mmCIF file with all atom_site columns, C-alpha atoms in Angstrom:
data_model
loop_
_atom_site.group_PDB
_atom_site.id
_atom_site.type_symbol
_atom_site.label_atom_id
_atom_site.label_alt_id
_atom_site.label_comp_id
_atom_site.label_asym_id
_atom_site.label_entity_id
_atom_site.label_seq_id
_atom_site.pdbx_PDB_ins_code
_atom_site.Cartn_x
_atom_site.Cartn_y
_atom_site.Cartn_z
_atom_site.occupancy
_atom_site.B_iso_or_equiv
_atom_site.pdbx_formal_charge
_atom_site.auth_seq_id
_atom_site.auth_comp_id
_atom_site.auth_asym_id
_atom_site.auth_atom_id
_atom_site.pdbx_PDB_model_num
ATOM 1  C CA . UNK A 1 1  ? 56.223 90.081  180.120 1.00 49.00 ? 1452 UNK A CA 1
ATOM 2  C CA . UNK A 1 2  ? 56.202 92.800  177.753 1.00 56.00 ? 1453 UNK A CA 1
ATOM 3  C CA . UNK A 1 3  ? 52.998 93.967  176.507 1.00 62.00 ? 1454 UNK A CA 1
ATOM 4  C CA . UNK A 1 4  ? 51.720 94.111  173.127 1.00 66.00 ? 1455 UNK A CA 1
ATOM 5  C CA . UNK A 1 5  ? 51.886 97.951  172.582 1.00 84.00 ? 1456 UNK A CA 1
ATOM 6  C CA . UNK A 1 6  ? 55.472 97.856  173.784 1.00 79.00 ? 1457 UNK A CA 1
ATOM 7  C CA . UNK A 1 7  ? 56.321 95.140  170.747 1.00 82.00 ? 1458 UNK A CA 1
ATOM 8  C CA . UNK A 1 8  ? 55.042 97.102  168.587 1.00 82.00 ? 1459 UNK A CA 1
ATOM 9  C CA . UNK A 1 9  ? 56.883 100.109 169.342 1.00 82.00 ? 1460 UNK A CA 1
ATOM 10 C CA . UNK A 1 10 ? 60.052 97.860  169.187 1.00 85.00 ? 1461 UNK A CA 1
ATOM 11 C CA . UNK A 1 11 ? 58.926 96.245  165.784 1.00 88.00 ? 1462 UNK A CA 1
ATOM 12 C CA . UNK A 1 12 ? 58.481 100.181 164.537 1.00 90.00 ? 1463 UNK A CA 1
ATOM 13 C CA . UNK A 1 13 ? 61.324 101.175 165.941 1.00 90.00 ? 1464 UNK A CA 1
ATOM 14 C CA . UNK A 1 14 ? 63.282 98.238  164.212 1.00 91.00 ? 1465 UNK A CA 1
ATOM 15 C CA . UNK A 1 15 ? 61.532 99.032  160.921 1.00 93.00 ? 1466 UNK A CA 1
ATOM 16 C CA . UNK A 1 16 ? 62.063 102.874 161.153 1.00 92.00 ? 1467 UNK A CA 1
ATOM 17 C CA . UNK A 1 17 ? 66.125 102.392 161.498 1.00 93.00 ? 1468 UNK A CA 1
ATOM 18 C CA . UNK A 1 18 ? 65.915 99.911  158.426 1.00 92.00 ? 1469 UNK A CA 1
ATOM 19 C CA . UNK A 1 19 ? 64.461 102.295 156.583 1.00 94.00 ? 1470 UNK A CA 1
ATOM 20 C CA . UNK A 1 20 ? 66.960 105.479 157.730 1.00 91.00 ? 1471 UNK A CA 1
ATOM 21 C CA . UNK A 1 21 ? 70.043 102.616 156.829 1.00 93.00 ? 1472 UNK A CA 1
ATOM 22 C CA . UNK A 1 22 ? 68.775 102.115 153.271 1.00 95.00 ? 1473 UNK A CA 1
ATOM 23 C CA . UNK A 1 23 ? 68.509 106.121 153.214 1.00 93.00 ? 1474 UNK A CA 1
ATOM 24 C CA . UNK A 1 24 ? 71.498 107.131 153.860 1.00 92.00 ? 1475 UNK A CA 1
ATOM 25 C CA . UNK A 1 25 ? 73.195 103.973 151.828 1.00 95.00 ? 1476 UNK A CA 1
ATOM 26 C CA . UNK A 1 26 ? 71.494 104.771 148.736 1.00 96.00 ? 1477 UNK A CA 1
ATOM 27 C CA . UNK A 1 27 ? 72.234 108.703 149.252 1.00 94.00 ? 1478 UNK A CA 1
ATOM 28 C CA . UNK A 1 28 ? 75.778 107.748 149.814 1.00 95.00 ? 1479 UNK A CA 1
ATOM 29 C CA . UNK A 1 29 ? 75.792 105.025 146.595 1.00 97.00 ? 1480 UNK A CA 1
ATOM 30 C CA . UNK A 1 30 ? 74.255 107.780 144.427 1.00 97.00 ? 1481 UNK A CA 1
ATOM 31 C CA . UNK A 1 31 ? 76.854 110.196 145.330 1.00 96.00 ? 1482 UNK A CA 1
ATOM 32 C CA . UNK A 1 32 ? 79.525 107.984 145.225 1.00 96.00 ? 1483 UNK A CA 1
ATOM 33 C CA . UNK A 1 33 ? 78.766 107.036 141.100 1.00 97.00 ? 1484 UNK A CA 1
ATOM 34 C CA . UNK A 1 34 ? 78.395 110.649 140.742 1.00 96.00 ? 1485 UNK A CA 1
ATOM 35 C CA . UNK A 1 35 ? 81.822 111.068 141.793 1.00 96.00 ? 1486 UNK A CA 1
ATOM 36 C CA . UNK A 1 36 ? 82.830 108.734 139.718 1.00 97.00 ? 1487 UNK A CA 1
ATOM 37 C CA . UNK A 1 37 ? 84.275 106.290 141.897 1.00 97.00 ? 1488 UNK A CA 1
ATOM 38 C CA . UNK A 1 38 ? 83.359 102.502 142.446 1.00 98.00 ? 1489 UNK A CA 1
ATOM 39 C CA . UNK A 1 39 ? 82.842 100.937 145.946 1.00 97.00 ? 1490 UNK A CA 1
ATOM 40 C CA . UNK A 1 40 ? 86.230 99.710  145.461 1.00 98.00 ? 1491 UNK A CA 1
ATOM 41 C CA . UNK A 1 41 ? 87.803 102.559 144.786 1.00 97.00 ? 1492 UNK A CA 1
ATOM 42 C CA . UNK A 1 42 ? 86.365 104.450 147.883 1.00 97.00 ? 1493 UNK A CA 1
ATOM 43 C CA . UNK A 1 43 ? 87.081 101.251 150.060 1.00 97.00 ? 1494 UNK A CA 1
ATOM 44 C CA . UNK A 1 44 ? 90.883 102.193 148.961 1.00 97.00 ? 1495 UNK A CA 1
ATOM 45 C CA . UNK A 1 45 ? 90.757 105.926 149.796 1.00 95.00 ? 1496 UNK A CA 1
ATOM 46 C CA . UNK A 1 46 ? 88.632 105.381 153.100 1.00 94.00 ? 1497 UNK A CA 1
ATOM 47 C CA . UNK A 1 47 ? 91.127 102.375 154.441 1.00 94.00 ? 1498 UNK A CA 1
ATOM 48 C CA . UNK A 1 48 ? 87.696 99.984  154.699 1.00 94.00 ? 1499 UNK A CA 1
ATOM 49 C CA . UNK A 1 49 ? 87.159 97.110  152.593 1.00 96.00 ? 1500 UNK A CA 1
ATOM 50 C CA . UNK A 1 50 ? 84.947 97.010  149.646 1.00 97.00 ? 1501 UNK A CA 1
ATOM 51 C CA . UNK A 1 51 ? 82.170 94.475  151.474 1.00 97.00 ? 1502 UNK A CA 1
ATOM 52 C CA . UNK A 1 52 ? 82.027 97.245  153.962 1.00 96.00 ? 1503 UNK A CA 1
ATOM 53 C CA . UNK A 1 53 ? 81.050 99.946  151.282 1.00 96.00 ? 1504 UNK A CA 1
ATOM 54 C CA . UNK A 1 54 ? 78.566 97.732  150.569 1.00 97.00 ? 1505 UNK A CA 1
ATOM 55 C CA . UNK A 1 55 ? 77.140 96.689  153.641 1.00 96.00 ? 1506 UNK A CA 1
ATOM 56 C CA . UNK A 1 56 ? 76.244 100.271 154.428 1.00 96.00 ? 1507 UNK A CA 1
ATOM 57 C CA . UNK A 1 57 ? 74.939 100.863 150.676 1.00 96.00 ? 1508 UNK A CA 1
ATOM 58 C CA . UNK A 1 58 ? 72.777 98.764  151.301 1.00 96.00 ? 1509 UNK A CA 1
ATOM 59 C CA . UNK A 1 59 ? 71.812 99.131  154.589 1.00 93.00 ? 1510 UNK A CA 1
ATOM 60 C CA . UNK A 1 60 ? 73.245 96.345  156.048 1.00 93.00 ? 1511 UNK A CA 1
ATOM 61 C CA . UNK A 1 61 ? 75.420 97.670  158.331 1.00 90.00 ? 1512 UNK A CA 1
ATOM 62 C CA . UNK A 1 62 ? 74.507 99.668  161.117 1.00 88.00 ? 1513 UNK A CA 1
ATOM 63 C CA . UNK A 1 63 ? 77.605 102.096 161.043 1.00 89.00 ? 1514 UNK A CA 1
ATOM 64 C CA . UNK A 1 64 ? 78.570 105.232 163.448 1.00 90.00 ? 1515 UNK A CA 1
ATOM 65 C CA . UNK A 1 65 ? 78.576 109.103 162.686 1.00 89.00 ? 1516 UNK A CA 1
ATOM 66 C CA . UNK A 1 66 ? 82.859 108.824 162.286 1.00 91.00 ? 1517 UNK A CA 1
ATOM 67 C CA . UNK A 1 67 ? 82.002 106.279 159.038 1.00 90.00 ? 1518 UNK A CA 1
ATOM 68 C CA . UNK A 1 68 ? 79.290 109.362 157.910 1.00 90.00 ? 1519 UNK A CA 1
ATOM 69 C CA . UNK A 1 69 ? 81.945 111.335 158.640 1.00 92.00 ? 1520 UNK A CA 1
ATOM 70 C CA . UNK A 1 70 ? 84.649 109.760 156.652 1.00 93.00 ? 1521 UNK A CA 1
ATOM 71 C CA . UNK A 1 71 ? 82.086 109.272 153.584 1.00 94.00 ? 1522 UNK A CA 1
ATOM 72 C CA . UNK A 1 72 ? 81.358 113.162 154.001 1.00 93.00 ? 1523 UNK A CA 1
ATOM 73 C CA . UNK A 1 73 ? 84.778 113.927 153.756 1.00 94.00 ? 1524 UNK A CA 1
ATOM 74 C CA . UNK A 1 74 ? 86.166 111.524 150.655 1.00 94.00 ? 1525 UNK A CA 1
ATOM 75 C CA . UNK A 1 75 ? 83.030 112.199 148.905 1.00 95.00 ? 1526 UNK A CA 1
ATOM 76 C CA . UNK A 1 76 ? 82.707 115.857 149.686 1.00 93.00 ? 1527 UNK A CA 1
ATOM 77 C CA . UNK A 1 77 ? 78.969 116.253 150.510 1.00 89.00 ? 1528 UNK A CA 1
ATOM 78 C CA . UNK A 1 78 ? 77.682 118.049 153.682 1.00 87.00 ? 1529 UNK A CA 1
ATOM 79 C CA . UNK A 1 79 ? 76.483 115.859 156.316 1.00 84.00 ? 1530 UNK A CA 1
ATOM 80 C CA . UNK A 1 80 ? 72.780 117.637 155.996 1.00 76.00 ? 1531 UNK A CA 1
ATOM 81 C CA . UNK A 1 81 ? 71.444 115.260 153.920 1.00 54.00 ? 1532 UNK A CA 1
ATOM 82 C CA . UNK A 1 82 ? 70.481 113.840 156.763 1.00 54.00 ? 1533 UNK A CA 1
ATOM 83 C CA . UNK A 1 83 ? 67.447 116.468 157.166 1.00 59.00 ? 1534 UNK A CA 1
ATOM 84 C CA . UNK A 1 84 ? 65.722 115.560 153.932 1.00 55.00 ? 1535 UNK A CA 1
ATOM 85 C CA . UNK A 1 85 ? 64.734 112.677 155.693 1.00 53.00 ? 1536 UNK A CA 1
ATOM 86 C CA . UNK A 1 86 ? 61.304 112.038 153.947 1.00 53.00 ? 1537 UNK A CA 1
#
């Protein structure tokens, strides 16, 4: 049985990479208008599809470093906006 500091850990945990997903996803949206582009547009260019874009806008979708990667490279940002983290 797991004890009750050790669920709580796990519920911050959970709650913590919620809140870095909606981070990055609204970073990401805000640089993608400011590009120009709509999330179908970059769905195009990237080769994902559009619900995808979304997903990880809105932090949906729980997506690895070669997705920040691609969005770093279509959008042109630098990957370190990942240290302004509060």
């Amino acid at each position: 049985m797991i004890n009750r500091s050790a669920k709580e850990l796990d519920n911050n945990m959970e709650i913590h990479l919620h809140d870095c997903r909606l981070k990055i996803g609204e970073t990401i949206r805000e640089i993608r208008e400011k590009k120009g582009y709509n999330q179908e547009q970059l769905a195009d260019i990237m080769n994902v599809s559009r619900t995808t874009i979304s997903k990880i806008e809105n932090g949906k979708f729980n997506f690895s470093i070669d997705y920040l990667s691609k969005f770093s490279w279509f959008l042109d940002f630098n990957i370190s906006i990942l240290t302004n983290r509060k």
